[in-house]
């Protein structure tokens, strides 16, 4: 749907939506210059694996506290653009300090690294909030089509960046490239029409929305999602290496991830219209379970490619669903706080997954992925009642309400015109429930009663 209300092709690009696409492309391009190569750079300056692990844990901790902190500042003072530009500039300054510190002082290097992540942690959530703000309520289902440009950037730039730095033979260029792309993002943001969403309840009163059972269940599930991602990102390649996988296979898994993530993000709006965002979270949990079970069973490392396409669901559909749900939990003037808390909870889960996964893998090796199945199972147990209730509400809102029991819309319109001055007969407006609908409604009432007793 175009801005003038006309229907457009799903493959066309709306000029009003170029900004979020470009911002995602540049931001993820900056990330790919830094994040994948950070561990290699730390090794090259003489740090040992335990020291790198300590820095990684502190980085997760900064995401946990940094994202909600900056989101609070942005929402409380209605300063979203100013905060976004500030954190980008500060992340550049602190990351540019890292190559000059090098291995001369571990304490200073750790301070610079974790400080940069404290600033950086809110950039992605604020871009999500900016994309949703530009889309508006009528086009939220197009969020995935904006976010996929970040995935395209990651897949398209990772190899050129690595090859360029290898050709230059100076690892400082990882940081220089990050700074250049970050400055481009700041230049795009300065004239951008991004404003704070005013109105709604006062900030402190609005925070009570985040304390409701629905919000608590959602953010708990996001911690579990973070655990799943932390385990995969930290231990999948370690496990594949123990199976004598070649580096080319590891690169191929990342390529498959990107290739499957793009269509899932592109069609996420269509998919979530069918299953609802809550159903999207459950689909992601099922995808995680299948992936973990496969990782545990395989003896040939190439067999992991069988389930890697599920990354499109476990990340693409999950991410689009989570951002949508977070934006709907609170009034619009607290949207950044909700997105920041989403990033903080997934960061907390990533830290838990990395730490617990390390101890479990050391003792049980591949069985770590059996333990990992606990996290998505908890998501299904906690989120299923809420997802079912929302699905029933969705079905009722899109069913044949307002139709005659004959199901003929044209006949209903003729009857309505004939009886303009007559009182409405409510029985004529009742939906025709199928047996499946009645079953869903019965389950809905049972679950509602149980939740009422629990809450």
XYZ file of C-alpha atoms in Angstrom:
455
model
C 0.000 0.000 0.000
C 1.537 3.287 -1.023
C 1.335 6.504 0.924
C -1.499 7.704 -1.315
C -3.578 4.648 -0.486
C -2.955 2.857 -3.776
C -1.820 -0.735 -3.947
C 1.766 -1.294 -4.986
C 3.763 -4.382 -5.884
C 5.452 -6.098 -2.919
C 8.703 -5.866 -4.910
C 8.521 -2.083 -5.407
C 10.449 0.336 -3.187
C 8.520 3.128 -1.523
C 10.672 6.258 -1.561
C 9.353 7.257 1.844
C 10.924 4.057 3.208
C 14.392 4.519 1.705
C 15.760 6.034 4.922
C 15.294 2.993 7.205
C 16.647 0.700 4.480
C 19.789 2.799 4.062
C 20.243 3.178 7.835
C 20.040 -0.585 8.378
C 22.462 -1.197 5.505
C 25.036 1.279 6.838
C 24.658 0.241 10.490
C 25.084 -3.478 9.778
C 27.911 -2.626 7.399
C 29.670 -0.868 10.265
C 29.038 -3.898 12.473
C 30.532 -6.337 9.990
C 33.758 -4.293 10.048
C 34.085 -4.802 13.799
C 32.148 -7.617 15.444
C 33.246 -10.711 13.444
C 36.904 -9.683 13.587
C 37.098 -8.522 17.216
C 38.178 -11.910 18.592
C 40.829 -12.303 15.886
C 42.174 -8.821 16.603
C 42.303 -9.460 20.357
C 44.284 -12.648 19.718
C 46.646 -10.777 17.391
C 47.598 -8.276 20.110
C 48.494 -11.058 22.537
C 45.374 -11.664 24.624
C 44.688 -15.199 25.809
C 41.336 -16.992 25.315
C 40.300 -16.610 29.005
C 40.874 -12.838 28.759
C 38.870 -12.687 25.531
C 36.091 -14.615 27.292
C 36.069 -12.102 30.136
C 35.731 -9.235 27.663
C 32.897 -11.062 25.873
C 30.998 -11.530 29.158
C 31.451 -7.849 30.034
C 30.184 -6.863 26.586
C 26.947 -8.801 27.194
C 26.676 -7.079 30.582
C 26.973 -3.664 28.939
C 24.170 -4.547 26.536
C 21.999 -5.566 29.508
C 22.435 -2.218 31.258
C 23.290 0.119 28.382
C 20.291 -0.453 26.127
C 17.592 0.171 28.786
C 19.550 3.157 30.182
C 19.802 5.036 26.878
C 16.238 4.071 25.951
C 15.041 5.584 29.237
C 16.953 8.815 28.504
C 15.541 9.052 24.970
C 11.917 8.474 25.997
C 11.999 10.522 29.193
C 13.474 13.629 27.555
C 11.897 13.138 24.099
C 15.393 13.238 22.581
C 15.520 10.215 20.302
C 17.538 11.680 17.441
C 19.954 13.450 19.804
C 20.568 10.296 21.841
C 21.029 8.159 18.719
C 23.617 10.528 17.262
C 25.372 10.842 20.634
C 25.771 7.083 21.167
C 27.033 6.560 17.604
C 29.673 9.272 18.036
C 30.735 7.957 21.463
C 30.953 4.370 20.183
C 33.261 5.581 17.398
C 35.484 7.482 19.840
C 35.835 4.568 22.261
C 36.384 1.974 19.528
C 38.956 4.141 17.777
C 40.859 4.233 21.069
C 41.185 0.430 21.151
C 43.874 -0.051 18.439
C 45.992 2.683 19.996
C 45.798 1.044 23.415
C 46.481 -2.394 21.935
C 47.972 -4.904 24.345
C 49.868 -2.309 26.389
C 47.231 -2.262 29.139
C 44.576 -4.941 29.561
C 42.600 -2.783 31.999
C 42.450 0.195 29.625
C 41.581 -2.063 26.709
C 38.731 -3.693 28.649
C 37.436 -0.259 29.690
C 37.470 0.991 26.090
C 35.815 -2.187 24.765
C 32.998 -2.367 27.298
C 32.448 1.408 27.143
C 31.993 1.200 23.395
C 29.377 -1.536 23.885
C 27.628 0.533 26.558
C 27.081 3.234 23.928
C 26.579 0.886 21.001
C 23.954 -1.305 22.728
C 21.034 1.041 21.990
C 21.801 1.799 18.330
C 20.000 -1.223 16.843
C 16.907 -0.910 19.109
C 16.637 2.795 18.278
C 16.872 2.042 14.571
C 14.050 -0.487 15.044
C 12.018 2.180 16.797
C 12.842 4.680 14.024
C 11.751 2.213 11.330
C 8.452 1.559 13.136
C 7.925 5.315 13.580
C 8.417 5.939 9.854
C 6.194 2.989 8.921
C 3.366 4.044 11.214
C 0.612 1.781 12.490
C -0.750 1.046 9.009
C 2.514 -0.363 7.631
C 4.039 -2.218 10.600
C 3.838 -5.455 8.641
C 6.527 -4.033 6.323
C 9.132 -3.852 9.104
C 10.889 -7.033 7.965
C 11.433 -5.552 4.506
C 13.367 -2.692 6.077
C 15.415 -4.877 8.416
C 16.452 -7.319 5.686
C 18.743 -4.638 4.240
C 20.906 -5.075 7.310
C 21.223 -8.767 6.494
C 22.050 -7.944 2.874
C 24.763 -5.580 4.089
C 26.210 -8.189 6.446
C 26.358 -10.842 3.740
C 27.614 -8.526 1.003
C 30.361 -6.710 2.937
C 31.861 -9.392 5.192
C 34.122 -10.938 2.540
C 35.244 -7.611 0.946
C 36.077 -6.152 4.366
C 38.150 -9.175 5.376
C 39.913 -9.263 2.013
C 40.638 -5.527 2.062
C 42.170 -5.611 5.549
C 44.210 -8.689 4.603
C 45.492 -6.845 1.516
C 46.368 -3.716 3.522
C 47.865 -5.960 6.221
C 46.887 -3.563 8.997
C 44.177 -4.666 11.448
C 43.564 -1.061 12.491
C 41.507 -0.717 9.314
C 38.715 -2.737 10.939
C 38.231 0.224 13.257
C 38.765 2.846 10.544
C 36.082 1.288 8.350
C 33.704 1.112 11.306
C 34.288 4.814 11.981
C 33.766 5.799 8.325
C 30.434 3.987 8.024
C 29.280 5.275 11.425
C 30.000 8.845 10.321
C 27.915 8.233 7.187
C 25.054 7.095 9.447
C 25.329 10.270 11.539
C 25.256 12.358 8.342
C 22.042 10.568 7.311
C 20.418 11.033 10.717
C 21.030 14.772 11.141
C 18.492 15.873 8.494
C 16.215 12.849 8.989
C 12.589 13.569 10.021
C 12.805 11.612 13.270
C 10.870 13.062 16.176
C 9.749 11.857 19.570
C 6.270 10.404 19.900
C 4.559 12.683 22.384
C 1.240 12.154 24.070
C 0.114 9.114 25.967
C 0.419 8.708 29.737
C 3.237 10.351 31.726
C 6.534 8.461 31.441
C 6.609 7.046 34.968
C 2.970 5.958 34.814
C 3.545 4.404 31.419
C 6.251 2.149 32.847
C 3.570 0.110 34.632
C 2.724 -1.437 31.249
C 6.104 -3.191 31.344
C 5.225 -4.792 34.680
C 2.116 -6.566 33.459
C 2.093 -10.387 33.211
C 1.988 -10.306 29.402
C 5.109 -8.112 29.250
C 6.880 -10.200 31.904
C 6.177 -13.412 29.971
C 7.400 -11.846 26.735
C 10.670 -10.538 28.178
C 11.321 -13.849 29.954
C 10.969 -15.574 26.583
C 13.420 -13.051 25.102
C 15.972 -14.043 27.751
C 15.525 -17.642 26.607
C 15.941 -16.569 22.964
C 19.166 -14.832 23.971
C 20.357 -18.078 25.605
C 19.713 -19.963 22.366
C 21.574 -17.403 20.274
C 24.438 -17.251 22.780
C 24.893 -21.013 22.678
C 24.843 -21.173 18.884
C 27.145 -18.196 18.328
C 29.696 -19.371 20.895
C 29.675 -23.160 20.579
C 28.386 -24.245 17.169
C 31.704 -23.641 15.420
C 33.575 -25.138 18.377
C 31.460 -28.282 18.032
C 31.920 -28.393 14.256
C 35.671 -28.012 14.700
C 35.666 -30.990 17.079
C 34.083 -32.937 14.212
C 37.012 -31.861 11.986
C 35.019 -29.332 9.981
C 36.945 -27.230 7.482
C 36.893 -23.405 7.721
C 35.069 -23.304 4.377
C 32.130 -25.187 5.929
C 31.882 -22.646 8.750
C 31.815 -19.850 6.202
C 29.171 -21.737 4.247
C 26.909 -21.950 7.309
C 27.014 -18.144 7.622
C 26.169 -17.821 3.930
C 23.196 -20.160 4.331
C 22.070 -18.149 7.361
C 22.064 -14.916 5.377
C 20.363 -16.453 2.330
C 17.499 -17.870 4.404
C 17.180 -14.824 6.664
C 16.467 -12.472 3.728
C 13.267 -14.159 2.410
C 11.983 -14.755 5.937
C 12.358 -11.067 6.763
C 10.888 -10.039 3.408
C 7.770 -12.166 3.837
C 7.550 -11.749 7.624
C 4.613 -9.367 7.271
C 2.626 -11.926 5.282
C 3.599 -14.755 7.639
C 2.732 -12.823 10.801
C -0.649 -11.889 9.360
C -1.376 -15.619 9.216
C 0.109 -16.772 12.535
C 0.278 -13.476 14.543
C 3.562 -12.199 16.059
C 3.022 -14.422 19.115
C 2.767 -17.422 16.820
C 5.997 -16.277 15.161
C 7.806 -16.565 18.499
C 6.524 -20.125 18.906
C 7.650 -21.020 15.370
C 11.117 -19.726 16.250
C 11.172 -21.849 19.431
C 10.302 -24.975 17.432
C 13.053 -24.105 14.927
C 15.569 -23.809 17.789
C 14.587 -27.231 19.139
C 15.070 -28.872 15.726
C 18.445 -27.162 15.243
C 19.748 -28.153 18.700
C 18.635 -31.763 18.258
C 20.402 -31.965 14.905
C 23.614 -30.469 16.314
C 23.588 -33.123 19.052
C 23.020 -36.033 16.673
C 25.384 -35.227 13.811
C 28.694 -36.984 13.390
C 29.395 -35.519 9.950
C 29.809 -31.722 10.261
C 28.243 -31.143 6.817
C 24.943 -32.457 8.169
C 24.471 -29.198 10.066
C 23.584 -27.630 6.712
C 20.330 -29.619 6.795
C 18.934 -27.444 9.577
C 20.808 -24.165 9.019
C 18.004 -22.838 6.766
C 15.872 -22.780 9.953
C 17.962 -19.780 11.013
C 15.613 -17.754 8.827
C 12.782 -18.637 11.204
C 14.724 -18.676 14.485
C 16.141 -15.215 13.770
C 14.235 -13.522 10.941
C 10.671 -14.379 11.966
C 11.541 -14.213 15.670
C 13.130 -10.772 15.339
C 10.255 -9.301 13.340
C 7.766 -10.780 15.831
C 9.651 -9.565 18.915
C 9.998 -5.993 17.659
C 6.292 -5.879 16.800
C 5.236 -7.273 20.180
C 7.539 -4.917 22.113
C 6.126 -1.922 20.246
C 2.577 -2.954 21.180
C 3.231 -3.544 24.884
C 3.529 0.154 25.755
C 2.194 3.531 24.607
C 4.021 5.096 21.667
C 5.942 7.544 23.897
C 7.686 4.572 25.582
C 8.480 2.640 22.397
C 12.249 3.129 22.697
C 12.207 1.898 26.293
C 10.396 -1.273 25.204
C 12.886 -1.892 22.385
C 15.837 -1.140 24.666
C 14.554 -3.584 27.261
C 14.150 -6.168 24.483
C 17.832 -5.731 23.585
C 18.812 -5.866 27.259
C 16.942 -9.110 27.901
C 18.381 -10.837 24.837
C 21.815 -9.605 25.944
C 21.233 -11.092 29.386
C 20.213 -14.370 27.779
C 23.302 -14.330 25.581
C 25.519 -13.878 28.640
C 23.770 -16.727 30.482
C 24.029 -18.973 27.437
C 27.726 -18.236 26.939
C 28.667 -18.784 30.594
C 26.540 -21.880 31.287
C 27.277 -23.265 27.851
C 31.011 -23.021 28.500
C 30.811 -25.054 31.705
C 28.436 -27.630 30.197
C 30.443 -28.021 26.989
C 33.642 -28.536 28.943
C 32.099 -31.513 30.751
C 29.588 -32.938 28.277
C 30.699 -31.692 24.819
C 27.859 -32.120 22.272
C 25.303 -32.779 25.020
C 25.305 -29.027 25.612
C 22.765 -28.860 22.777
C 20.448 -31.248 24.617
C 20.557 -28.940 27.620
C 20.014 -26.029 25.238
C 16.631 -27.482 24.244
C 15.344 -26.482 27.690
C 15.286 -22.794 26.674
C 12.964 -23.041 23.635
C 10.810 -25.561 25.522
C 10.286 -22.959 28.266
C 9.338 -20.421 25.582
C 6.626 -22.771 24.315
C 5.317 -23.499 27.829
C 5.210 -19.846 28.926
C 4.115 -18.221 25.679
C 1.619 -20.743 24.290
C -1.379 -19.567 26.389
C -0.810 -15.941 25.394
C -0.262 -16.881 21.755
C -3.466 -18.940 21.720
C -5.518 -16.115 23.211
C -4.120 -13.618 20.737
C -4.742 -16.029 17.857
C -8.368 -16.428 18.918
C -8.778 -12.681 19.172
C -7.212 -12.348 15.720
C -9.560 -14.980 14.242
C -12.589 -13.339 15.755
C -11.585 -9.932 14.402
C -11.058 -11.310 10.877
C -13.911 -13.847 10.791
C -17.306 -13.285 9.228
C -18.604 -10.886 11.867
C -21.227 -8.568 10.466
C -22.481 -11.148 7.977
C -25.786 -12.943 7.903
C -25.755 -16.561 8.945
C -26.049 -17.396 5.284
C -22.508 -16.025 4.959
C -23.550 -13.866 1.960
C -22.024 -10.388 2.298
C -23.997 -8.915 -0.605
C -27.275 -10.073 0.945
C -26.245 -8.538 4.257
C -25.542 -5.189 2.598
C -28.955 -5.236 0.850
C -30.715 -6.089 4.125
C -28.791 -3.364 5.943
C -29.837 -0.739 3.390
C -33.462 -1.890 3.588
C -33.474 -1.647 7.393
C -31.616 1.612 7.963
C -34.297 2.911 10.331
C -34.927 -0.421 12.012
C -33.179 -1.586 15.157
C -30.291 -3.949 14.561
C -31.062 -7.586 15.269
C -28.003 -8.865 17.070
C -28.592 -12.458 16.076
C -28.115 -11.462 12.442
C -24.654 -10.165 13.252
C -23.313 -13.197 15.039
C -20.482 -15.141 13.386
C -20.937 -18.657 12.172
C -18.529 -20.721 14.251
C -17.038 -23.868 12.784
C -16.278 -26.859 14.998
C -12.627 -25.826 15.049
C -13.611 -22.301 16.143
C -15.709 -23.741 18.968
C -12.768 -25.886 20.062
C -10.474 -22.848 20.052
C -13.014 -20.831 22.045
C -13.358 -23.624 24.621
C -9.555 -23.788 25.002
C -9.465 -20.017 25.247
C -11.950 -19.990 28.111
C -10.101 -22.750 29.985
C -6.735 -20.984 29.597
C -8.242 -17.627 30.589
C -9.671 -19.180 33.743
C -6.324 -20.721 34.672
C -4.452 -17.478 34.035
C -7.007 -15.589 36.109
C -6.440 -17.965 39.033
C -2.647 -17.756 38.670
C -2.389 -13.987 38.186
